């Protein structure tokens, strides 16, 4: 029954996509052959299906019954279109030799079976378990979109919506099979493109088989990721745009614009490609000035259909349409500027990789990216020769823009959308050579052999993320129960532990560990994934360092009534230094001046956390969460005026790079510099129990941590000092509750 539901979930999503796409192509009256209609229809329909599923989830109707009814309706629609579909002309494959046709079909079937076994098996990919299906699991549980404050919850979910459709029926592996379908579709799209646009001697088959058998692409495409699907949508958009450039019909123009925009609804990194497509479309429109204004508006509207809902969602949920990026442009309390800068910097230097390392790392692999396409991809620079021919020049330019994000994130996965385009260009150049059909066949056959997992692993031909071992058919077909197969997978075990022992709706803060959100409905909070969790982690870090030594900055004032107080950071810029203030204490003689509800607080930057510096706790603090720079400030306005003669700013981390100046606003409404200031050493108490109680006060009662982290990290294995109790444990991790 489990396997049947998996297949039904996948087929329901896939057939719905196919039906919607064929209906759209028929309505648009595109001049396509039968195979093109099926393949391009699946891509176009998947984008439509994703958008429709988003609308269903947005109104809280993401239920199995709803998706089954939608599937039944689309099956009826597909049946009504069957006669029209079979009346279309077949594809002309005369440019492909019989030997290459046989090689392609045998390879597609052989690798297809291998990949199917991998995709239908229990989902254990790192990002698939953690967030691609993690969010889907939460949506399925709530039957609609639920606001998740994390970097993952802010990303666009074009492919994840397809996963949601399949997941509601067949759970994890049904969703993975949806991604797998794009892996099998992409080579056919490439071959059909070559047949239509003149790839000589079947050279497009070489490009298609390079992509099909790539170790990295194969592993990604059989996991619940989205990179291979993005590659299929990118290629589909280019295909349709080339059809428009050839035939100048408005139908392919509209479909190309829609798919180009939808790529941005899959991944922010596709934004460069979407911009390129927009420029290409407007450039073509410029040649027909009488149609330009109206057609340009149509193109903009079509491109906006896919990504607009996610931009609007983020603007509402996070006050930043491109969250978790753009936090300097759209300041918000949900994501820190320092985190965005840090993750961008770390991704651009993954493993310390330099540009000189790229050719080796991406072909045979290495110890830096752990992602390689296979040795045959050393041929892809030949794709640059495609600039010499108008037919392939557009592919090279599209590939360049699809690969732009690699400069900011040197992970091979970010090149997957560009790989088919550049492979087609390289194959076009090879196809110009005499006897290229034989050359292409030999290269493709060699690539297929050395990339087969058993051979690749035995002889270590390429390294990195790939299919390392063949998953037993007993596990793939669920003869061996899924739970039994996953029992040694630590993220799964931790997730099931949480599901069993944490009450419904209670979040769990995770330290130094990976928990598979896709296998638990309790929200998992990673300590770095949002401003909220970074602040909570900061409380734990501070408490772990104490009791200890801090510094207090004091300003003496003539006793007077003031309407406001401003503290300005005047020191020079300092990279990786953050201005922090644990507590601002105001005095009138020996009497503390406590915060009143009428006070107005301002800070530049991070105005949202300033109340932490006025709550009476030395644990909680205001931080700039940006690199130190002159002009940063905090400000308090008093109504009515307060009598103050001393200001103490307490910092528990020394703040050696900080220089400050105080200003007061007198009752005449004039700002003036305050009196003399001085630093003195101070002690802060043991804050460990206060830290965990602060977590509890902010709605977090449960913590998950590896045993090693518990014994060697912040906590040093001391339950009593932190006010924690053990709820449950596995051989690798602990689940703790705040007393």
XYZ file of C-alpha atoms in Angstrom:
739
model
C 0.000 0.000 0.000
C 2.848 2.419 0.808
C 4.432 1.987 -2.624
C 1.044 2.350 -4.285
C 0.405 5.665 -2.527
C 3.884 6.886 -3.480
C 3.246 6.141 -7.149
C -0.272 7.570 -7.016
C 1.003 10.792 -5.435
C 3.646 11.216 -8.115
C 1.322 10.291 -10.991
C -1.418 12.567 -9.704
C 0.918 15.547 -9.722
C 2.596 14.565 -12.993
C -0.578 13.851 -14.949
C -2.211 17.026 -13.659
C 0.803 19.000 -14.863
C 0.765 17.257 -18.238
C -2.961 17.835 -18.708
C -2.769 21.524 -17.812
C 0.235 22.035 -20.076
C -1.240 20.313 -23.113
C -4.478 22.255 -22.631
C -2.509 25.502 -22.459
C -0.499 24.700 -25.603
C -3.665 23.751 -27.450
C -5.358 26.969 -26.390
C -2.306 28.958 -27.500
C -2.301 27.105 -30.853
C 1.431 26.591 -30.847
C 2.792 24.813 -33.927
C 4.506 21.864 -32.230
C 4.960 18.225 -33.036
C 3.603 15.507 -30.775
C 6.747 14.929 -28.702
C 7.327 18.670 -28.245
C 3.741 19.089 -27.093
C 4.178 16.401 -24.439
C 7.579 17.577 -23.181
C 7.020 21.326 -23.315
C 3.474 20.746 -22.098
C 4.775 18.996 -19.000
C 7.117 21.890 -18.190
C 4.519 24.566 -18.852
C 1.843 22.584 -17.044
C 4.075 22.048 -14.022
C 4.462 25.818 -13.707
C 0.690 26.227 -13.958
C 0.137 23.389 -11.480
C 2.572 24.957 -9.017
C 0.803 28.303 -9.227
C -2.589 26.639 -8.783
C -1.326 24.624 -5.801
C -0.019 27.819 -4.217
C -3.492 29.335 -4.521
C -5.050 26.210 -2.989
C -2.598 26.281 -0.081
C -3.091 30.007 0.430
C -6.788 29.465 1.197
C -6.109 26.505 3.489
C -7.392 23.740 1.206
C -4.164 21.753 0.744
C -5.784 18.414 1.488
C -5.517 15.029 -0.159
C -9.176 15.072 -1.181
C -8.801 18.417 -2.974
C -5.773 17.267 -4.957
C -7.436 13.962 -5.852
C -10.472 15.834 -7.201
C -8.191 18.141 -9.169
C -6.374 15.121 -10.607
C -9.637 13.465 -11.670
C -10.760 16.655 -13.402
C -7.427 16.955 -15.200
C -7.521 13.303 -16.266
C -10.896 13.965 -17.893
C -9.377 17.019 -19.575
C -6.402 14.948 -20.773
C -8.698 12.235 -22.151
C -10.682 14.829 -24.107
C -7.440 16.098 -25.654
C -6.005 12.677 -26.510
C -7.365 12.562 -30.067
C -5.999 16.029 -30.860
C -2.628 15.082 -29.399
C -2.281 11.894 -31.459
C -3.233 13.758 -34.627
C -0.152 15.982 -34.298
C 2.766 15.235 -36.588
C 5.583 13.048 -35.242
C 9.062 14.391 -34.594
C 11.524 14.331 -37.470
C 14.567 12.470 -36.113
C 16.256 11.878 -39.463
C 19.271 13.951 -38.375
C 20.089 11.350 -35.700
C 21.808 8.152 -36.778
C 20.281 4.820 -35.817
C 23.255 4.033 -33.564
C 22.811 7.259 -31.602
C 19.062 6.681 -31.305
C 19.644 3.225 -29.849
C 22.354 4.531 -27.519
C 20.068 7.292 -26.271
C 17.079 5.030 -25.615
C 19.166 2.308 -23.923
C 20.956 4.880 -21.754
C 17.717 6.670 -20.874
C 16.039 3.423 -19.838
C 19.092 2.051 -18.001
C 19.834 5.222 -16.088
C 16.107 5.774 -15.670
C 15.711 2.487 -13.795
C 18.786 3.264 -11.686
C 17.494 6.736 -10.898
C 13.977 5.495 -10.209
C 15.284 3.132 -7.539
C 17.176 6.013 -5.951
C 14.248 8.446 -6.135
C 11.544 6.084 -4.866
C 13.664 5.050 -1.872
C 13.187 6.745 1.526
C 14.272 10.386 1.347
C 17.607 10.964 3.115
C 19.135 13.915 1.232
C 20.343 16.652 3.621
C 18.366 19.641 2.297
C 15.480 17.470 1.165
C 14.898 16.199 4.705
C 15.644 19.510 6.370
C 13.721 22.113 4.398
C 12.602 21.308 0.830
C 10.238 18.696 2.249
C 10.408 20.126 5.763
C 8.259 23.083 4.787
C 6.030 20.822 2.713
C 5.474 18.622 5.761
C 4.391 21.630 7.839
C 2.058 22.873 5.092
C 0.550 19.432 4.737
C 0.010 19.298 8.494
C -1.782 22.666 8.576
C -3.443 22.154 5.152
C -2.102 25.471 3.922
C 0.687 28.000 4.016
C 2.062 28.541 7.492
C 4.403 31.393 8.295
C 7.832 30.015 9.123
C 10.301 32.631 10.313
C 13.522 31.262 8.869
C 15.636 31.754 5.798
C 13.971 28.674 4.332
C 10.483 30.032 4.931
C 11.357 33.183 2.983
C 12.598 31.486 -0.196
C 10.293 31.059 -3.220
C 8.630 27.648 -3.424
C 7.822 27.005 -7.080
C 8.985 23.379 -7.056
C 8.015 22.817 -3.418
C 4.397 23.473 -4.389
C 4.593 20.511 -6.769
C 6.109 18.533 -3.907
C 3.149 19.536 -1.720
C 0.680 18.183 -4.297
C 2.416 14.795 -4.405
C 3.263 14.732 -0.679
C -0.376 14.991 0.437
C -1.020 11.650 -1.264
C 2.259 9.712 -1.230
C 4.486 11.526 1.259
C 8.250 11.988 0.800
C 9.129 9.684 -2.073
C 6.171 10.839 -4.161
C 7.579 14.353 -3.998
C 11.080 13.139 -4.867
C 9.696 11.319 -7.902
C 8.304 14.643 -9.107
C 11.849 16.008 -9.192
C 13.040 12.775 -10.796
C 10.534 13.324 -13.621
C 12.368 16.508 -14.636
C 15.656 14.594 -14.658
C 14.205 12.178 -17.231
C 12.419 14.922 -19.167
C 15.401 17.235 -19.643
C 17.385 14.958 -22.046
C 14.315 14.593 -24.269
C 13.874 18.365 -24.381
C 17.506 18.713 -25.442
C 17.197 16.132 -28.220
C 13.945 17.683 -29.491
C 15.559 21.118 -29.473
C 18.442 19.773 -31.535
C 16.056 18.176 -34.042
C 14.053 21.364 -34.501
C 16.914 23.851 -34.662
C 19.459 21.938 -36.710
C 22.007 20.206 -34.475
C 23.973 18.295 -37.113
C 24.507 14.527 -37.049
C 22.558 13.998 -33.869
C 25.058 15.942 -31.758
C 22.237 16.967 -29.395
C 22.187 13.344 -28.198
C 25.721 13.833 -26.873
C 24.630 16.890 -24.882
C 21.572 15.074 -23.561
C 23.558 12.054 -22.385
C 26.206 14.233 -20.744
C 23.453 15.742 -18.630
C 21.594 12.490 -18.006
C 24.629 10.571 -16.697
C 26.359 13.366 -14.772
C 26.972 12.086 -11.206
C 25.996 15.401 -9.634
C 22.911 15.956 -11.780
C 21.817 12.355 -11.235
C 22.116 12.627 -7.467
C 20.399 16.012 -7.310
C 17.602 14.901 -9.614
C 16.833 11.836 -7.505
C 16.619 13.884 -4.293
C 13.944 16.299 -3.107
C 15.938 19.298 -4.342
C 14.966 21.775 -7.061
C 18.083 22.363 -9.188
C 17.358 19.861 -11.974
C 13.753 21.031 -12.169
C 15.044 24.585 -12.480
C 17.309 23.403 -15.307
C 14.281 21.966 -17.127
C 12.286 25.192 -16.715
C 15.260 27.277 -17.883
C 15.701 25.088 -20.947
C 11.958 25.137 -21.638
C 11.915 28.931 -21.513
C 14.835 29.138 -23.968
C 13.149 26.573 -26.227
C 9.919 28.569 -26.368
C 11.715 31.862 -26.895
C 13.624 30.387 -29.826
C 10.313 29.171 -31.254
C 9.035 32.733 -31.033
C 12.168 34.154 -32.617
C 11.690 31.661 -35.443
C 7.941 31.905 -36.014
C 7.031 35.283 -34.439
C 3.765 33.947 -33.055
C 2.347 35.526 -29.928
C 1.626 32.137 -28.333
C 5.251 31.029 -27.890
C 6.135 34.564 -26.804
C 3.571 34.412 -23.999
C 4.607 30.918 -22.880
C 8.320 31.825 -22.928
C 7.739 34.925 -20.813
C 5.665 32.979 -18.291
C 8.290 30.235 -17.908
C 11.130 32.743 -17.692
C 9.394 34.506 -14.824
C 8.537 31.221 -13.149
C 12.238 30.310 -12.871
C 12.539 33.137 -10.338
C 9.653 31.543 -8.417
C 11.832 28.449 -8.034
C 15.070 30.028 -6.888
C 16.323 33.573 -6.369
C 19.492 32.636 -8.234
C 17.435 32.343 -11.425
C 16.838 36.082 -11.233
C 19.852 36.721 -13.464
C 18.437 34.377 -16.095
C 14.980 35.966 -15.827
C 16.518 39.406 -16.385
C 18.406 38.081 -19.414
C 15.203 36.644 -20.844
C 13.383 39.922 -20.274
C 16.127 41.822 -22.103
C 16.081 39.272 -24.935
C 12.309 39.576 -25.240
C 12.326 43.373 -25.235
C 15.200 43.397 -27.726
C 13.176 41.279 -30.100
C 10.124 43.459 -29.530
C 12.175 46.540 -30.339
C 12.411 45.264 -33.901
C 8.621 45.493 -34.239
C 7.893 48.970 -32.816
C 4.170 48.947 -33.588
C 3.707 46.000 -31.237
C 6.200 47.036 -28.590
C 4.088 48.882 -25.941
C 1.263 46.356 -25.800
C 3.509 43.313 -26.153
C 5.918 44.645 -23.535
C 3.092 44.987 -21.019
C 1.933 41.457 -21.837
C 5.492 40.153 -21.341
C 5.823 41.887 -17.990
C 2.469 40.545 -16.817
C 3.289 37.002 -17.963
C 6.692 37.049 -16.266
C 5.160 38.347 -13.030
C 2.553 35.589 -12.643
C 4.955 33.060 -11.121
C 7.137 35.123 -8.778
C 4.694 37.871 -7.757
C 2.858 35.830 -5.084
C 6.135 35.072 -3.296
C 7.301 38.679 -3.446
C 3.957 39.852 -2.046
C 4.027 37.133 0.631
C 7.492 38.185 1.777
C 6.556 41.856 1.755
C 3.639 41.048 4.076
C 5.343 38.471 6.288
C 8.873 39.876 6.446
C 8.557 43.473 5.183
C 11.106 42.518 2.542
C 9.952 41.165 -0.842
C 13.279 39.426 -1.481
C 13.832 38.090 2.049
C 16.142 36.777 3.371
C 18.293 38.997 1.136
C 18.065 42.770 0.777
C 17.957 43.528 4.493
C 19.858 46.805 4.089
C 17.355 47.956 1.481
C 14.345 46.631 3.401
C 15.234 46.767 7.126
C 13.154 44.293 9.113
C 13.194 42.461 12.469
C 13.274 38.981 10.931
C 16.743 38.689 9.377
C 19.993 40.358 10.378
C 22.221 42.212 7.949
C 25.252 40.533 9.533
C 23.838 37.076 8.802
C 23.151 37.941 5.178
C 26.679 39.338 4.772
C 28.232 36.353 6.542
C 26.444 33.684 4.550
C 27.135 35.488 1.263
C 30.834 35.696 2.091
C 31.086 32.077 3.196
C 29.252 30.763 0.130
C 31.489 32.687 -2.263
C 34.523 30.907 -0.784
C 33.114 27.405 -0.188
C 35.875 25.188 1.141
C 38.409 27.886 0.342
C 37.934 27.256 -3.380
C 39.529 29.700 -5.823
C 38.762 30.155 -9.495
C 41.880 28.145 -10.333
C 40.349 25.158 -8.516
C 37.064 25.275 -10.450
C 37.972 23.112 -13.508
C 39.274 20.242 -11.372
C 36.600 20.483 -8.690
C 33.701 20.482 -11.158
C 34.948 17.637 -13.379
C 36.818 14.981 -11.404
C 36.074 16.525 -8.009
C 38.145 17.462 -4.999
C 37.940 18.190 -1.310
C 36.484 21.706 -1.553
C 33.059 21.698 -3.186
C 32.336 17.961 -2.981
C 30.268 18.329 -6.168
C 31.460 17.295 -9.635
C 29.748 16.782 -12.981
C 32.116 14.108 -14.302
C 35.289 14.133 -16.443
C 33.387 14.536 -19.728
C 32.286 17.990 -18.631
C 35.830 19.130 -19.353
C 34.445 19.444 -22.908
C 31.971 22.131 -21.914
C 34.395 25.029 -22.536
C 33.969 24.064 -26.194
C 30.540 25.578 -25.734
C 32.170 28.987 -25.863
C 32.887 28.262 -29.519
C 29.149 28.497 -29.924
C 29.557 32.262 -29.851
C 30.784 31.921 -33.441
C 27.369 30.754 -34.714
C 24.072 32.659 -34.375
C 22.240 29.382 -33.736
C 24.177 28.564 -30.557
C 25.171 32.080 -29.486
C 21.916 32.625 -27.640
C 22.455 29.401 -25.667
C 25.909 30.519 -24.533
C 24.585 33.880 -23.367
C 21.628 32.261 -21.594
C 24.001 29.799 -19.898
C 26.237 32.640 -18.737
C 23.334 34.372 -17.028
C 21.953 31.124 -15.615
C 25.389 30.538 -14.062
C 25.874 34.046 -12.641
C 25.039 33.003 -9.094
C 28.047 30.647 -9.040
C 30.282 33.642 -8.354
C 28.388 34.236 -5.104
C 27.906 30.571 -4.199
C 30.580 28.211 -5.469
C 28.492 25.089 -5.276
C 28.260 22.902 -8.359
C 24.494 22.648 -7.916
C 24.172 26.302 -8.871
C 25.582 25.482 -12.309
C 23.031 22.751 -13.067
C 20.565 25.151 -14.801
C 23.369 26.355 -17.084
C 24.851 22.913 -17.838
C 22.269 21.765 -20.458
C 22.565 25.050 -22.366
C 26.355 24.970 -22.452
C 26.352 21.248 -23.272
C 24.110 21.963 -26.261
C 26.471 24.681 -27.444
C 29.507 22.392 -27.077
C 27.665 19.645 -28.971
C 26.798 22.132 -31.721
C 30.504 22.901 -32.155
C 31.389 19.189 -32.199
C 28.626 18.593 -34.738
C 30.423 20.858 -37.226
C 33.284 18.344 -37.460
C 33.462 15.616 -40.120
C 32.541 12.255 -38.645
C 31.125 13.963 -35.579
C 28.395 11.346 -35.220
C 31.013 8.709 -34.366
C 32.933 11.122 -32.122
C 29.750 12.071 -30.287
C 28.792 8.435 -29.841
C 32.202 7.468 -28.446
C 32.283 10.389 -26.013
C 28.729 9.687 -24.863
C 29.362 5.961 -24.443
C 32.543 6.601 -22.437
C 30.700 9.072 -20.220
C 27.841 6.629 -19.647
C 30.248 3.863 -18.624
C 32.520 5.828 -16.276
C 29.545 7.613 -14.661
C 27.697 4.424 -13.758
C 27.829 4.457 -9.937
C 29.415 1.023 -9.505
C 32.235 1.839 -11.926
C 32.639 5.434 -10.794
C 32.933 4.434 -7.148
C 35.168 1.436 -7.804
C 37.751 3.392 -9.790
C 37.147 6.777 -8.102
C 36.740 8.521 -11.431
C 34.932 11.495 -9.911
C 34.204 12.415 -6.326
C 31.678 14.470 -4.447
C 27.928 14.199 -3.994
C 26.823 11.256 -6.108
C 25.089 7.894 -5.876
C 27.584 6.087 -3.665
C 25.763 2.796 -3.328
C 22.752 1.105 -4.853
C 19.827 1.234 -2.464
C 18.308 -2.262 -2.133
C 15.105 -2.823 -4.081
C 13.591 -4.132 -0.849
C 13.932 -0.639 0.647
C 12.914 1.192 -2.532
C 9.760 -0.920 -2.965
C 8.984 -0.750 0.776
C 9.308 -4.487 1.291
C 11.615 -3.304 4.045
C 9.565 -0.721 6.000
C 10.671 2.886 5.602
C 11.142 3.390 9.359
C 13.361 0.311 9.511
C 15.547 1.580 6.656
C 15.871 5.054 8.214
C 16.527 3.928 11.784
C 20.269 4.606 11.487
C 19.836 8.037 9.874
C 20.538 10.540 12.655
C 18.382 13.472 11.403
C 15.419 11.114 11.015
C 15.924 9.548 14.463
C 16.138 12.992 16.073
C 12.977 14.105 14.278
C 10.999 11.074 15.395
C 12.246 11.564 18.959
C 10.927 15.115 18.875
C 7.628 14.014 17.345
C 7.129 11.475 20.135
C 8.035 13.646 23.127
C 7.274 17.283 22.255
C 3.654 18.491 22.490
C 1.829 19.595 19.358
C 2.776 23.096 18.216
C 5.809 23.449 20.491
C 8.985 24.587 18.662
C 12.390 23.024 19.308
C 15.619 25.043 19.265
C 18.416 23.005 17.690
C 22.132 23.449 18.399
C 24.946 22.081 16.167
C 22.805 19.350 14.728
C 20.599 18.486 11.774
C 17.010 17.490 12.402
C 14.801 16.316 9.542
C 11.869 18.747 9.647
C 10.190 16.615 6.997
C 9.715 13.821 9.542
C 8.258 15.887 12.387
C 5.408 18.391 12.550
C 6.991 20.269 15.479
C 8.645 23.466 14.193
C 12.437 23.114 14.178
C 14.333 26.338 14.943
C 17.939 26.303 13.797
C 20.024 28.668 15.900
C 21.273 30.660 12.906
C 18.292 30.717 10.543
C 16.526 33.926 11.637
C 17.027 37.028 13.747
C 14.861 35.488 16.472
C 16.948 32.326 16.751
C 20.226 34.249 16.475
C 19.156 36.350 19.454
C 18.244 33.241 21.461
C 21.571 31.635 20.597
C 23.273 34.838 21.687
C 21.660 34.533 25.135
C 23.022 31.006 25.491
C 26.500 32.047 24.318
C 26.636 34.925 26.796
C 25.498 32.781 29.683
C 28.060 30.106 28.768
C 30.866 32.682 29.195
C 29.956 33.749 32.713
C 30.114 34.701 35.411
C 32.765 36.945 33.927
C 34.172 40.380 33.329
C 32.528 43.130 31.315
C 32.836 46.883 31.019
C 30.523 49.728 31.956
C 30.548 53.130 30.270
C 29.385 55.937 32.553
C 28.381 59.514 31.705
C 27.924 62.056 34.509
C 25.401 64.856 33.922
C 24.374 67.925 35.840
C 21.085 66.990 37.460
C 18.394 68.330 35.171
C 15.176 67.447 33.407
C 15.675 66.038 29.914
C 13.299 65.109 27.115
C 15.632 62.714 25.378
C 18.908 60.856 25.354
C 20.987 59.795 22.359
C 24.128 57.642 22.328
C 26.174 57.765 19.130
C 28.944 55.358 18.116
C 31.851 57.547 16.952
C 34.595 54.959 16.488
C 35.943 53.892 13.078
C 34.555 51.102 10.953
C 35.468 47.633 12.180
C 34.694 44.504 10.208
C 33.174 41.594 12.142
C 32.632 43.818 15.213
C 29.073 44.375 16.458
C 28.017 47.156 18.813
C 26.294 45.591 21.830
C 24.623 47.105 24.892
C 23.348 44.705 27.528
C 21.685 47.322 29.673
C 21.120 51.078 29.758
C 20.670 52.308 33.322
C 19.545 55.849 34.072
C 19.937 57.401 37.515
C 18.615 60.310 39.492
C 21.015 60.332 42.423
C 20.738 56.826 43.884
C 17.302 56.249 42.410
C 17.046 54.300 39.151
C 14.925 55.840 36.430
C 12.933 52.934 35.000
C 11.396 52.747 31.572
C 7.828 53.987 31.213
C 5.310 52.970 28.536
C 5.309 56.533 27.199
C 9.002 56.445 26.252
C 9.743 56.340 22.538
C 12.733 54.240 21.537
C 14.762 54.513 18.343
C 17.912 52.841 17.108
C 19.916 52.906 13.930
C 20.235 50.120 12.998
C 17.974 47.431 14.531
C 15.377 49.521 16.315
C 13.391 46.380 17.153
C 15.754 45.035 19.837
C 16.344 48.246 21.796
C 13.781 47.270 24.494
C 16.174 44.438 25.462
C 18.626 47.096 26.695
C 15.989 48.581 29.004
C 14.357 45.474 30.483
C 16.452 45.221 33.663
C 18.261 42.057 32.546
C 22.003 41.852 31.955
C 21.421 38.836 29.724
C 19.290 40.319 26.986
C 20.858 43.056 24.920
C 20.531 45.374 21.982
C 22.979 44.661 19.176
C 23.541 46.433 15.889
C 23.829 43.109 14.008
C 25.864 45.033 11.448
C 29.568 45.779 11.245
C 30.570 48.664 13.466
C 30.512 52.068 11.774
C 30.384 55.738 12.825
C 26.901 57.162 13.200
C 25.172 54.164 14.717
C 22.947 55.338 17.538
C 20.314 54.517 20.107
C 17.808 57.090 21.309
C 15.145 57.473 24.010
C 12.498 60.208 24.104
C 10.771 60.898 27.442
C 7.241 62.154 27.918
C 7.048 63.744 30.432
C 10.668 64.862 30.965
C 12.857 62.775 33.289
C 15.393 64.016 35.852
C 18.719 62.254 35.169
C 22.254 62.815 36.460
C 24.046 59.623 35.376
C 23.958 57.115 32.536
C 25.469 53.623 32.709
C 25.852 51.456 29.623
C 26.708 47.867 30.563
C 28.449 45.579 28.082
C 29.341 41.985 28.852
C 31.722 41.466 25.928
C 34.211 44.305 26.422
C 33.323 46.383 23.343
C 36.977 47.347 22.803
C 36.309 48.753 19.312
C 33.479 51.017 20.427
C 33.759 54.752 21.055
C 30.620 56.574 22.172
C 29.335 60.057 22.761
C 26.155 60.999 24.652
C 23.732 63.810 23.819
C 20.768 65.081 25.813
C 17.613 66.873 24.685
C 16.731 69.641 27.129
C 13.272 70.993 27.849
C 13.869 73.787 25.339
C 14.087 71.177 22.599
C 17.831 71.577 22.002
C 20.378 68.760 21.728
C 23.708 69.193 23.474
C 26.696 67.016 24.312
C 26.521 65.369 27.728
C 29.230 65.475 30.388
C 32.441 63.512 30.863
C 32.460 59.784 30.264
C 34.623 56.968 31.561
C 35.005 53.186 31.382
C 35.283 50.817 34.302
C 35.493 47.077 34.658
C 32.408 45.304 35.932
C 31.346 41.763 36.757
C 28.283 40.015 35.483
C 26.645 37.124 37.336
C 25.868 33.533 36.404
C 23.166 33.932 33.761
C 22.654 30.323 32.718
C 19.254 29.714 34.308
C 18.147 33.188 33.287
C 19.047 32.340 29.677
C 16.892 29.228 29.537
C 14.047 30.977 31.346
C 14.251 33.741 28.748
C 13.866 31.102 26.033
C 10.803 29.782 27.834
C 9.345 33.282 28.155
C 9.687 33.667 24.391
C 7.856 30.429 23.666
C 10.750 27.961 23.377
C 10.729 25.205 26.009
C 12.587 22.436 24.181
C 16.163 22.128 22.980
C 17.821 19.432 20.865
C 21.590 19.022 20.899
C 24.142 16.384 20.001
C 25.741 14.533 22.905
C 29.141 15.894 21.938
C 27.793 19.443 21.815
C 26.107 18.988 25.191
C 29.265 17.754 26.871
C 31.813 19.987 25.132
C 29.954 23.100 23.970
C 28.151 25.833 25.846
C 26.422 23.551 28.312
C 29.313 21.417 29.628
C 26.841 18.697 30.527
C 25.448 20.603 33.543
C 21.670 20.151 33.797
C 21.219 21.958 37.122
C 23.207 25.076 36.244
C 21.088 25.643 33.145
C 17.764 24.641 34.648
C 17.219 21.890 32.097
C 15.932 18.364 32.363
C 16.416 15.421 30.045
C 13.248 14.419 28.198
C 14.594 11.704 25.912
C 17.798 10.673 24.197
C 19.286 8.690 21.342
C 22.856 7.389 21.162
C 23.736 10.625 19.336
C 21.506 13.422 20.649
C 19.556 14.742 23.622
C 16.120 16.328 23.893
C 15.928 18.786 26.783
C 13.158 20.804 28.424
C 13.444 24.021 30.404
C 12.278 23.479 33.996
